Coordinates of C-alpha atoms in Angstrom, one line a residue:
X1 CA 26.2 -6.4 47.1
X2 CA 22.9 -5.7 48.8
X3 CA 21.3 -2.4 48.1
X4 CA 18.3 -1.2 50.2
X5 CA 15.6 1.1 48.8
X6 CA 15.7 4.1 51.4
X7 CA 13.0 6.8 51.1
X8 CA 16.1 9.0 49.9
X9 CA 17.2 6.8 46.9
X10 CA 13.9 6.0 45.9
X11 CA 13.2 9.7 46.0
X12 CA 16.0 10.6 44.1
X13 CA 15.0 7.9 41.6
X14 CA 12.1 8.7 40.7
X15 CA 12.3 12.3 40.7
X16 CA 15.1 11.7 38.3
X17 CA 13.1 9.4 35.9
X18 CA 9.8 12.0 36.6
X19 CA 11.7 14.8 34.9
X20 CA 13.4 12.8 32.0
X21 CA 9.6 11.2 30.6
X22 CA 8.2 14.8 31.2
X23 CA 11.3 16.8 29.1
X24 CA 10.9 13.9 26.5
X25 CA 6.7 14.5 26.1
X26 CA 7.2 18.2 26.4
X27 CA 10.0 18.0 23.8
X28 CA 7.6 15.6 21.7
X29 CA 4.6 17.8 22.0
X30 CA 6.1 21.0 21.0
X31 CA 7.4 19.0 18.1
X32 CA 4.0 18.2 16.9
X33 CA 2.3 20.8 17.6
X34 CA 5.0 22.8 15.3
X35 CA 4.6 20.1 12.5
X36 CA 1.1 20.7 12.7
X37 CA 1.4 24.2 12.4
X38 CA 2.9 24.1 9.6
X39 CA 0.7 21.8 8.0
X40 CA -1.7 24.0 8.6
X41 CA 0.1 26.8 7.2
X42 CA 0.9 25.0 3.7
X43 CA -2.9 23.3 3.5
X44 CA -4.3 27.0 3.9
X45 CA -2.0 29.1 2.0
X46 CA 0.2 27.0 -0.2
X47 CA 3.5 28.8 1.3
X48 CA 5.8 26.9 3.8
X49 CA 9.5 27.8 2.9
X50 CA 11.7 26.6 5.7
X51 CA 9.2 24.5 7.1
X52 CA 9.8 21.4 9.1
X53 CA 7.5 18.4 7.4
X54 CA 9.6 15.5 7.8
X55 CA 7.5 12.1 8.3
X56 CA 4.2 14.4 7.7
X57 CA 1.5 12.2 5.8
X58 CA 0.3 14.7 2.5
X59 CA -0.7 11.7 0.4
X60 CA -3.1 13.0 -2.3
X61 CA -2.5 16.5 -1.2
X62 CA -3.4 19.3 -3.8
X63 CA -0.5 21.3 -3.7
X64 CA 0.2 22.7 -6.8
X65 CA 2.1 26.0 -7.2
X66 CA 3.1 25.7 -3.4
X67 CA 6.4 27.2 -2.3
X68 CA 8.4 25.2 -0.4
X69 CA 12.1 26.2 -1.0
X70 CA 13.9 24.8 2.2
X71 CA 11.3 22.9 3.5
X72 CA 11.8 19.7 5.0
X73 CA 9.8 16.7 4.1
X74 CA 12.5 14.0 5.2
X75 CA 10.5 10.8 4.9
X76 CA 7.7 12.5 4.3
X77 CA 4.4 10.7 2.4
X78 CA 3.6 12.5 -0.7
X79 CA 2.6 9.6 -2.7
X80 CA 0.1 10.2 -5.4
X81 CA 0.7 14.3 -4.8
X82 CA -0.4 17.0 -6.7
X83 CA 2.8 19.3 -7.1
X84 CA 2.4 20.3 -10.6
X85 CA 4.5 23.2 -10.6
X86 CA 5.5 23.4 -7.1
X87 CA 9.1 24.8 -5.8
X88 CA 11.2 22.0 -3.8
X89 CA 14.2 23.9 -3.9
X90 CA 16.6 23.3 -1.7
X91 CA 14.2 21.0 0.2
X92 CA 15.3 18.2 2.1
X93 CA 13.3 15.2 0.3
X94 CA 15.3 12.6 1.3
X95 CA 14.0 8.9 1.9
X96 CA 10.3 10.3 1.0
X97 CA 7.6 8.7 -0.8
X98 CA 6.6 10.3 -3.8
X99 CA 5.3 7.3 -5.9
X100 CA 2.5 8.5 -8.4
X101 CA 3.1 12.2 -7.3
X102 CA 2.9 14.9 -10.2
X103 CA 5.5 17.0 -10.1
X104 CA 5.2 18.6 -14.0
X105 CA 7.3 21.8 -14.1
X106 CA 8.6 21.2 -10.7
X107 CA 11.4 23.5 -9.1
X108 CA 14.2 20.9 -7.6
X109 CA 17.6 23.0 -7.8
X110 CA 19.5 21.3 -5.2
X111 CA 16.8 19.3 -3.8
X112 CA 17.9 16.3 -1.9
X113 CA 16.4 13.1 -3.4
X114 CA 18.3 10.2 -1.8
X115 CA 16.8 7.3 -1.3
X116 CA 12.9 8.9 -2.0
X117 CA 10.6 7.0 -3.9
X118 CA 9.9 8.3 -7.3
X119 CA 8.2 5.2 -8.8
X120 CA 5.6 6.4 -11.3
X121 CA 6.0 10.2 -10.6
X122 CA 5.6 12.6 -13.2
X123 CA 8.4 14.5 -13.6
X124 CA 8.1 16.1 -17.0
X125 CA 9.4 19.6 -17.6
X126 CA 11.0 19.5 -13.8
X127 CA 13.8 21.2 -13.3
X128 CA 16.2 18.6 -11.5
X129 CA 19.6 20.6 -12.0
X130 CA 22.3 19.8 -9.5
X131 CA 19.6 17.6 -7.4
X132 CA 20.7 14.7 -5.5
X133 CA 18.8 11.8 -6.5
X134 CA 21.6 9.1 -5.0
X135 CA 19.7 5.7 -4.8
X136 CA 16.5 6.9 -5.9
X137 CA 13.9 5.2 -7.4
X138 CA 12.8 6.3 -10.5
X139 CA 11.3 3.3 -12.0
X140 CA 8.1 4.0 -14.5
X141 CA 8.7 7.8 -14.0
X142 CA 8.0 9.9 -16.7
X143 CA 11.2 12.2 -16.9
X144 CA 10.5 13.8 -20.3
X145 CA 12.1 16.8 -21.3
X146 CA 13.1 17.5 -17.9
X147 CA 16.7 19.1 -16.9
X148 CA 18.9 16.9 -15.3
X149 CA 22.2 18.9 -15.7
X150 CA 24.5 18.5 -12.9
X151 CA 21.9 16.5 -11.0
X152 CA 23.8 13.3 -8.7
X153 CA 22.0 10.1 -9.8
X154 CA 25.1 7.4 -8.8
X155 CA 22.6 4.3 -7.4
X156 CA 19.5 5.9 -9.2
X157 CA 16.9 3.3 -10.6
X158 CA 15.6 4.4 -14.0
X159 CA 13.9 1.2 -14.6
X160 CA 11.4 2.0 -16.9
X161 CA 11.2 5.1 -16.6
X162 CA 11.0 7.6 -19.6
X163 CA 14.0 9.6 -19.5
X164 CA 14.7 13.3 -20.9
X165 CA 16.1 12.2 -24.1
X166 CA 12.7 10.1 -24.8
X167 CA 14.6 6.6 -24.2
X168 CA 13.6 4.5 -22.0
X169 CA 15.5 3.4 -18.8
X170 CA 17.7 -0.4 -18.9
X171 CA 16.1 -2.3 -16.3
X172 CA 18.7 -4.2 -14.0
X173 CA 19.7 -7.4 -15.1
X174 CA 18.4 -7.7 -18.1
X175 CA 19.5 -8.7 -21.3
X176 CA 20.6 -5.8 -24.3

């Protein structure tokens, strides 16, 4: 089969592939631009319920106290974090770095942990109750006296990590 390129199909072509890349960067703009609003929005006033955050880089961010019920940080960089205090509630958390973060006295009814990384956080005096923390990792955490009633930690790695009862976490594979 031997297909010419008339002025027509060509046309037609790139017309068609013309509007497809500029709906996808016009879709991809808005997107950031409304990420970075709300960036700006939490940054400046510490309030951000609802917000859309996922993949946004607030490593080291000083957000202590902030309110973010509903938010969604859905891989999300928070590692090394101040959210002492802070309300995740309800928030969307899930395969987001929160290694080193400090989340004392932490708000995380229903908060959707799967897969995040938890590694060294400090999660003492958080309230975790009915949190999803599926395949988390929780290894070296400090989970003292925090409330874990009701929370889902099937796949969870407490490795480690001080849990709310003062013991410490069984490490995988190894020997009792």
């Amino acid at each position: 089969m031997n297909l010419k390129l008339t002025p027509l199909l060509f046309s037609t072509i790139f017309t068609t592939t013309f509007t497809a890349i500029v709906l996808t960067l016009g879709w991809r703009s808005t997107a950031i631009a409304e990420l970075q609003e709300d960036l700006r929005r939490l940054l400046n006033t510490k309030q951000c319920q609802q917000c859309d955050l996922s993949e946004a880089n607030l490593a080291e961010a000083e957000l202590s106290g902030a309110d973010l019920l509903g938010a969604n940080l859905q891989k999300a960089n928070l590692s090394g974090a101040q959210l002492r205090g802070v309300d995740l509630s309800s928030a969307n958390l899930i395969g987001a770095d929160l290694s080193g973060a400090d989340l004392r006295d932490a708000k995380l009814h229903t908060t959707n942990l799967r897969e995040a990384n938890l590694t060294g956080a400090d999660l003492s005096w958080s309230d975790l109750y009915q949190a999803f923390l599926e395949n988390a990792q929780l290894k070296q955490a400090n989970l003292s006296n925090a409330n874990l009633n009701n929370a889902r930690l099937e796949g969870a790695n407490f490795c480690g990590a001080i849990l709310p009862d003062g013991k410490v976490g069984e490490c995988p594979g190894s020997q009792n």
